[in-house]
């Protein structure tokens, strides 16, 4: 266990040094999130109605954060495929390191990158009018919940990469998964105006629970609810779904990695 942890830390450090030598890798996790904040929060904000005195700028930020966490699926999936195709996995196989540490190193490193995105987005969000009202501890808890979601998405991406083993296929499948999760939720619009059955789907969407819980922790208005359990209790719902997802995805990804490595 200690050796696996040490190996994982070493691989995370390797990934960070690689990014430091090639800082252009930060563009993808910086430019697009910032563009989303500016376009959705600033340009569309004047035309959108949202609950609460903070307006659409405060309503939208938790949704944009969640959308960026979803993109971690593609980031990790494509990275895992690249590692398989460029021989990196083969080199790791001959080293005296734990096999699980390879995936842990990848997912944790991608989590660090998405945390960097959150920092940049927070600064831009503050500039356009977003504020967190519940103090530093609850605000950090809100970001912690979002990063936990990003970590779970990273493991899902790792599993997709190991099973599909093709960059284009991973990107396409990730997009198919992300689109309904992001847009059939309360990330960008209040749910009270949706038709009945669509609203039910959106309220039970796990992303809606994460976004609502983050808004509560940030002190931002999350809008009216219809009494559905995830909408009334978003934090325990979000934590339960994310922890259960990790409990399933981590061993599945580990098994897929061992199978993929054995076939090299």
mmCIF file of C-alpha atoms in Angstrom:
data_model
loop_
_atom_site.group_PDB
_atom_site.id
_atom_site.type_symbol
_atom_site.label_atom_id
_atom_site.label_comp_id
_atom_site.label_asym_id
_atom_site.label_seq_id
_atom_site.Cartn_x
_atom_site.Cartn_y
_atom_site.Cartn_z
ATOM 1 C CA UNK A 1 0.000 0.000 0.000
ATOM 2 C CA UNK A 2 2.771 2.439 0.941
ATOM 3 C CA UNK A 3 4.753 1.493 -2.167
ATOM 4 C CA UNK A 4 1.694 2.038 -4.370
ATOM 5 C CA UNK A 5 1.141 5.457 -2.784
ATOM 6 C CA UNK A 6 4.788 6.364 -3.308
ATOM 7 C CA UNK A 7 4.627 5.234 -6.939
ATOM 8 C CA UNK A 8 1.455 7.271 -7.496
ATOM 9 C CA UNK A 9 3.046 10.423 -6.048
ATOM 10 C CA UNK A 10 6.093 9.912 -8.253
ATOM 11 C CA UNK A 11 3.925 9.574 -11.376
ATOM 12 C CA UNK A 12 1.917 12.665 -10.471
ATOM 13 C CA UNK A 13 5.189 14.550 -10.099
ATOM 14 C CA UNK A 14 6.322 13.219 -13.471
ATOM 15 C CA UNK A 15 3.150 14.505 -15.098
ATOM 16 C CA UNK A 16 3.512 17.918 -13.450
ATOM 17 C CA UNK A 17 7.129 18.239 -14.608
ATOM 18 C CA UNK A 18 6.023 17.366 -18.123
ATOM 19 C CA UNK A 19 3.433 20.138 -18.041
ATOM 20 C CA UNK A 20 5.991 22.591 -16.648
ATOM 21 C CA UNK A 21 8.280 21.861 -19.598
ATOM 22 C CA UNK A 22 5.363 22.143 -22.042
ATOM 23 C CA UNK A 23 3.048 24.818 -20.572
ATOM 24 C CA UNK A 24 0.951 24.849 -23.745
ATOM 25 C CA UNK A 25 -0.887 21.896 -22.199
ATOM 26 C CA UNK A 26 -2.463 24.432 -19.841
ATOM 27 C CA UNK A 27 -4.204 26.211 -22.716
ATOM 28 C CA UNK A 28 -6.921 23.599 -23.042
ATOM 29 C CA UNK A 29 -7.813 23.767 -19.341
ATOM 30 C CA UNK A 30 -7.608 27.559 -19.231
ATOM 31 C CA UNK A 31 -8.876 29.146 -22.429
ATOM 32 C CA UNK A 32 -12.124 27.200 -22.898
ATOM 33 C CA UNK A 33 -13.301 27.468 -19.263
ATOM 34 C CA UNK A 34 -12.578 31.199 -19.271
ATOM 35 C CA UNK A 35 -14.418 31.570 -22.582
ATOM 36 C CA UNK A 36 -17.408 29.741 -21.095
ATOM 37 C CA UNK A 37 -17.509 32.092 -18.115
ATOM 38 C CA UNK A 38 -17.318 35.176 -20.324
ATOM 39 C CA UNK A 39 -19.821 34.017 -22.946
ATOM 40 C CA UNK A 40 -22.388 32.430 -20.627
ATOM 41 C CA UNK A 41 -21.971 34.643 -17.596
ATOM 42 C CA UNK A 42 -21.266 38.014 -19.149
ATOM 43 C CA UNK A 43 -22.718 38.078 -22.654
ATOM 44 C CA UNK A 44 -25.782 35.880 -22.046
ATOM 45 C CA UNK A 45 -26.267 37.125 -18.508
ATOM 46 C CA UNK A 46 -27.994 40.297 -19.600
ATOM 47 C CA UNK A 47 -30.637 38.301 -21.492
ATOM 48 C CA UNK A 48 -31.242 35.450 -19.017
ATOM 49 C CA UNK A 49 -33.469 35.464 -15.970
ATOM 50 C CA UNK A 50 -32.320 33.606 -12.871
ATOM 51 C CA UNK A 51 -33.540 33.354 -9.281
ATOM 52 C CA UNK A 52 -31.883 35.351 -6.534
ATOM 53 C CA UNK A 53 -30.475 38.863 -6.252
ATOM 54 C CA UNK A 54 -27.135 37.848 -7.755
ATOM 55 C CA UNK A 55 -28.688 37.329 -11.165
ATOM 56 C CA UNK A 56 -27.533 34.944 -13.839
ATOM 57 C CA UNK A 57 -23.841 35.584 -13.125
ATOM 58 C CA UNK A 58 -24.134 33.967 -9.707
ATOM 59 C CA UNK A 59 -26.512 31.262 -10.879
ATOM 60 C CA UNK A 60 -24.379 30.106 -13.801
ATOM 61 C CA UNK A 61 -20.977 29.726 -12.142
ATOM 62 C CA UNK A 62 -21.640 26.419 -10.371
ATOM 63 C CA UNK A 63 -22.979 25.055 -13.659
ATOM 64 C CA UNK A 64 -19.865 26.109 -15.571
ATOM 65 C CA UNK A 65 -17.641 24.583 -12.901
ATOM 66 C CA UNK A 66 -19.587 21.324 -13.215
ATOM 67 C CA UNK A 67 -19.317 21.367 -16.997
ATOM 68 C CA UNK A 68 -15.540 21.671 -16.736
ATOM 69 C CA UNK A 69 -15.510 18.704 -14.345
ATOM 70 C CA UNK A 70 -17.363 16.676 -16.975
ATOM 71 C CA UNK A 71 -14.689 17.450 -19.578
ATOM 72 C CA UNK A 72 -12.178 15.652 -17.347
ATOM 73 C CA UNK A 73 -13.693 12.478 -18.790
ATOM 74 C CA UNK A 74 -12.362 13.322 -22.248
ATOM 75 C CA UNK A 75 -9.051 14.664 -20.969
ATOM 76 C CA UNK A 76 -8.186 11.493 -19.071
ATOM 77 C CA UNK A 77 -9.628 9.142 -21.674
ATOM 78 C CA UNK A 78 -7.580 10.667 -24.491
ATOM 79 C CA UNK A 79 -4.490 10.735 -22.264
ATOM 80 C CA UNK A 80 -4.832 7.045 -21.422
ATOM 81 C CA UNK A 81 -5.198 6.139 -25.098
ATOM 82 C CA UNK A 82 -2.082 8.172 -25.879
ATOM 83 C CA UNK A 83 -0.157 6.352 -23.146
ATOM 84 C CA UNK A 84 -1.226 3.018 -24.627
ATOM 85 C CA UNK A 85 -0.307 3.965 -28.175
ATOM 86 C CA UNK A 86 3.032 5.688 -27.572
ATOM 87 C CA UNK A 87 4.568 2.824 -25.624
ATOM 88 C CA UNK A 88 4.463 4.472 -22.202
ATOM 89 C CA UNK A 89 2.458 1.610 -20.711
ATOM 90 C CA UNK A 90 4.999 -0.854 -22.072
ATOM 91 C CA UNK A 91 7.801 1.049 -20.344
ATOM 92 C CA UNK A 92 5.867 1.119 -17.085
ATOM 93 C CA UNK A 93 5.363 -2.652 -17.263
ATOM 94 C CA UNK A 94 9.087 -3.335 -16.992
ATOM 95 C CA UNK A 95 9.517 -1.011 -14.026
ATOM 96 C CA UNK A 96 9.042 -2.196 -10.420
ATOM 97 C CA UNK A 97 5.950 -0.055 -9.842
ATOM 98 C CA UNK A 98 2.380 -0.817 -8.904
ATOM 99 C CA UNK A 99 0.030 -1.118 -11.867
ATOM 100 C CA UNK A 100 -2.703 0.805 -10.054
ATOM 101 C CA UNK A 101 -0.344 3.740 -9.509
ATOM 102 C CA UNK A 102 -0.273 4.405 -13.274
ATOM 103 C CA UNK A 103 -4.001 5.194 -13.332
ATOM 104 C CA UNK A 104 -3.898 6.989 -9.979
ATOM 105 C CA UNK A 105 -1.052 9.165 -11.213
ATOM 106 C CA UNK A 106 -2.956 10.048 -14.378
ATOM 107 C CA UNK A 107 -6.271 10.818 -12.677
ATOM 108 C CA UNK A 108 -4.741 12.823 -9.819
ATOM 109 C CA UNK A 109 -2.603 14.846 -12.234
ATOM 110 C CA UNK A 110 -5.667 15.617 -14.351
ATOM 111 C CA UNK A 111 -7.424 16.617 -11.119
ATOM 112 C CA UNK A 112 -4.645 19.130 -10.439
ATOM 113 C CA UNK A 113 -5.136 20.596 -13.901
ATOM 114 C CA UNK A 114 -8.879 20.950 -13.444
ATOM 115 C CA UNK A 115 -8.254 22.586 -10.056
ATOM 116 C CA UNK A 116 -6.115 25.126 -11.902
ATOM 117 C CA UNK A 117 -9.080 25.722 -14.218
ATOM 118 C CA UNK A 118 -11.253 26.426 -11.173
ATOM 119 C CA UNK A 119 -8.793 29.019 -9.899
ATOM 120 C CA UNK A 120 -8.736 30.865 -13.214
ATOM 121 C CA UNK A 121 -12.509 30.624 -13.644
ATOM 122 C CA UNK A 122 -13.051 31.943 -10.123
ATOM 123 C CA UNK A 123 -10.993 35.039 -10.884
ATOM 124 C CA UNK A 124 -12.860 35.674 -14.120
ATOM 125 C CA UNK A 125 -16.202 34.954 -12.438
ATOM 126 C CA UNK A 126 -15.389 37.429 -9.696
ATOM 127 C CA UNK A 127 -14.635 40.029 -12.363
ATOM 128 C CA UNK A 128 -18.065 39.596 -13.986
ATOM 129 C CA UNK A 129 -19.982 39.710 -10.710
ATOM 130 C CA UNK A 130 -20.007 36.233 -9.159
ATOM 131 C CA UNK A 131 -19.653 36.081 -5.390
ATOM 132 C CA UNK A 132 -19.557 33.296 -2.794
ATOM 133 C CA UNK A 133 -21.457 34.436 0.293
ATOM 134 C CA UNK A 134 -21.045 31.629 2.841
ATOM 135 C CA UNK A 135 -17.484 32.157 3.979
ATOM 136 C CA UNK A 136 -14.229 30.404 3.089
ATOM 137 C CA UNK A 137 -14.914 26.984 4.615
ATOM 138 C CA UNK A 138 -18.206 26.366 2.839
ATOM 139 C CA UNK A 139 -16.811 27.851 -0.352
ATOM 140 C CA UNK A 140 -13.869 25.446 -0.229
ATOM 141 C CA UNK A 141 -16.312 22.619 0.478
ATOM 142 C CA UNK A 142 -18.220 23.592 -2.671
ATOM 143 C CA UNK A 143 -15.042 23.419 -4.729
ATOM 144 C CA UNK A 144 -14.122 20.146 -3.025
ATOM 145 C CA UNK A 145 -17.424 18.621 -4.102
ATOM 146 C CA UNK A 146 -16.877 19.781 -7.673
ATOM 147 C CA UNK A 147 -13.330 18.384 -7.719
ATOM 148 C CA UNK A 148 -14.655 15.064 -6.408
ATOM 149 C CA UNK A 149 -16.991 15.038 -9.394
ATOM 150 C CA UNK A 150 -14.046 15.804 -11.671
ATOM 151 C CA UNK A 151 -12.086 12.934 -10.104
ATOM 152 C CA UNK A 152 -14.968 10.522 -10.723
ATOM 153 C CA UNK A 153 -15.246 11.705 -14.330
ATOM 154 C CA UNK A 154 -11.516 11.183 -14.729
ATOM 155 C CA UNK A 155 -11.849 7.533 -13.701
ATOM 156 C CA UNK A 156 -14.767 7.114 -16.102
ATOM 157 C CA UNK A 157 -12.563 8.573 -18.838
ATOM 158 C CA UNK A 158 -9.749 6.194 -17.910
ATOM 159 C CA UNK A 159 -12.132 3.252 -18.197
ATOM 160 C CA UNK A 160 -13.379 4.458 -21.587
ATOM 161 C CA UNK A 161 -9.832 4.930 -22.840
ATOM 162 C CA UNK A 162 -8.764 1.456 -21.745
ATOM 163 C CA UNK A 163 -11.820 -0.209 -23.264
ATOM 164 C CA UNK A 164 -12.121 1.769 -26.514
ATOM 165 C CA UNK A 165 -8.384 2.459 -27.154
ATOM 166 C CA UNK A 166 -9.053 5.008 -29.884
ATOM 167 C CA UNK A 167 -8.868 8.782 -29.471
ATOM 168 C CA UNK A 168 -11.709 9.600 -31.853
ATOM 169 C CA UNK A 169 -14.002 6.987 -30.347
ATOM 170 C CA UNK A 170 -13.250 8.126 -26.800
ATOM 171 C CA UNK A 171 -13.966 11.747 -27.742
ATOM 172 C CA UNK A 172 -17.237 10.807 -29.457
ATOM 173 C CA UNK A 173 -18.495 8.582 -26.630
ATOM 174 C CA UNK A 174 -17.485 11.161 -24.016
ATOM 175 C CA UNK A 175 -19.452 13.807 -25.900
ATOM 176 C CA UNK A 176 -22.523 11.583 -26.029
ATOM 177 C CA UNK A 177 -22.302 11.099 -22.255
ATOM 178 C CA UNK A 178 -21.531 14.719 -21.397
ATOM 179 C CA UNK A 179 -24.205 16.424 -23.466
ATOM 180 C CA UNK A 180 -27.288 15.092 -21.625
ATOM 181 C CA UNK A 181 -25.535 15.249 -18.252
ATOM 182 C CA UNK A 182 -24.646 18.917 -18.734
ATOM 183 C CA UNK A 183 -27.685 20.279 -20.540
ATOM 184 C CA UNK A 184 -30.443 18.078 -19.103
ATOM 185 C CA UNK A 185 -29.719 19.556 -15.674
ATOM 186 C CA UNK A 186 -29.981 22.778 -13.713
ATOM 187 C CA UNK A 187 -26.449 23.786 -14.673
ATOM 188 C CA UNK A 188 -27.531 26.553 -17.026
ATOM 189 C CA UNK A 189 -31.278 27.080 -16.561
ATOM 190 C CA UNK A 190 -33.782 26.814 -13.693
ATOM 191 C CA UNK A 191 -35.890 23.679 -13.959
ATOM 192 C CA UNK A 192 -39.297 25.132 -13.068
ATOM 193 C CA UNK A 193 -40.051 26.019 -16.707
ATOM 194 C CA UNK A 194 -39.382 22.536 -18.107
ATOM 195 C CA UNK A 195 -42.166 20.098 -19.108
ATOM 196 C CA UNK A 196 -43.079 17.567 -16.419
ATOM 197 C CA UNK A 197 -41.217 14.455 -17.563
ATOM 198 C CA UNK A 198 -38.165 16.447 -18.677
ATOM 199 C CA UNK A 199 -38.050 18.183 -15.314
ATOM 200 C CA UNK A 200 -38.141 14.819 -13.534
ATOM 201 C CA UNK A 201 -35.158 13.605 -15.573
ATOM 202 C CA UNK A 202 -33.270 16.830 -14.903
ATOM 203 C CA UNK A 203 -33.942 16.738 -11.162
ATOM 204 C CA UNK A 204 -32.683 13.154 -10.901
ATOM 205 C CA UNK A 205 -29.634 13.903 -13.024
ATOM 206 C CA UNK A 206 -26.595 13.567 -10.687
ATOM 207 C CA UNK A 207 -25.106 16.733 -12.173
ATOM 208 C CA UNK A 208 -28.132 18.690 -10.926
ATOM 209 C CA UNK A 209 -27.465 17.443 -7.390
ATOM 210 C CA UNK A 210 -23.790 18.464 -7.580
ATOM 211 C CA UNK A 211 -24.656 21.881 -8.992
ATOM 212 C CA UNK A 212 -27.409 22.538 -6.425
ATOM 213 C CA UNK A 213 -25.174 21.442 -3.549
ATOM 214 C CA UNK A 214 -22.372 23.680 -4.812
ATOM 215 C CA UNK A 215 -24.747 26.628 -5.060
ATOM 216 C CA UNK A 216 -25.879 26.010 -1.488
ATOM 217 C CA UNK A 217 -22.288 25.880 -0.273
ATOM 218 C CA UNK A 218 -21.377 29.018 -2.216
ATOM 219 C CA UNK A 219 -24.455 30.823 -0.925
ATOM 220 C CA UNK A 220 -25.906 31.271 -4.424
ATOM 221 C CA UNK A 221 -29.620 30.893 -5.156
ATOM 222 C CA UNK A 222 -30.518 27.531 -6.725
ATOM 223 C CA UNK A 223 -34.138 28.227 -7.601
ATOM 224 C CA UNK A 224 -37.465 26.523 -6.821
ATOM 225 C CA UNK A 225 -37.789 22.756 -6.440
ATOM 226 C CA UNK A 226 -40.669 20.365 -6.944
ATOM 227 C CA UNK A 227 -40.017 18.267 -3.850
ATOM 228 C CA UNK A 228 -37.960 15.519 -5.502
ATOM 229 C CA UNK A 229 -35.441 14.014 -3.069
ATOM 230 C CA UNK A 230 -32.290 15.000 -5.041
ATOM 231 C CA UNK A 231 -33.557 18.563 -5.345
ATOM 232 C CA UNK A 232 -34.430 18.845 -1.653
ATOM 233 C CA UNK A 233 -31.276 17.053 -0.413
ATOM 234 C CA UNK A 234 -28.630 17.764 -3.054
ATOM 235 C CA UNK A 235 -25.504 17.422 -0.895
ATOM 236 C CA UNK A 236 -26.102 13.888 0.456
ATOM 237 C CA UNK A 237 -27.365 12.838 -2.973
ATOM 238 C CA UNK A 238 -24.277 14.195 -4.717
ATOM 239 C CA UNK A 239 -21.854 12.658 -2.217
ATOM 240 C CA UNK A 240 -23.583 9.276 -2.365
ATOM 241 C CA UNK A 241 -23.583 9.163 -6.173
ATOM 242 C CA UNK A 242 -19.947 10.264 -6.487
ATOM 243 C CA UNK A 243 -18.606 7.888 -3.847
ATOM 244 C CA UNK A 244 -20.568 4.978 -5.304
ATOM 245 C CA UNK A 245 -19.345 5.873 -8.795
ATOM 246 C CA UNK A 246 -15.732 5.800 -7.636
ATOM 247 C CA UNK A 247 -16.313 2.517 -5.815
ATOM 248 C CA UNK A 248 -17.418 0.991 -9.121
ATOM 249 C CA UNK A 249 -15.157 2.796 -11.615
ATOM 250 C CA UNK A 250 -11.810 2.422 -9.824
ATOM 251 C CA UNK A 251 -11.775 -1.407 -9.739
ATOM 252 C CA UNK A 252 -13.242 -1.633 -13.239
ATOM 253 C CA UNK A 253 -10.554 0.690 -14.613
ATOM 254 C CA UNK A 254 -7.870 -1.248 -12.744
ATOM 255 C CA UNK A 255 -9.072 -4.515 -14.261
ATOM 256 C CA UNK A 256 -9.222 -2.952 -17.734
ATOM 257 C CA UNK A 257 -5.675 -1.627 -17.300
ATOM 258 C CA UNK A 258 -4.313 -5.043 -16.374
ATOM 259 C CA UNK A 259 -6.080 -6.569 -19.360
ATOM 260 C CA UNK A 260 -4.798 -3.880 -21.723
ATOM 261 C CA UNK A 261 -1.244 -4.161 -20.395
ATOM 262 C CA UNK A 262 -1.290 -7.945 -20.755
ATOM 263 C CA UNK A 263 -2.274 -7.647 -24.431
ATOM 264 C CA UNK A 264 0.575 -5.298 -25.331
#
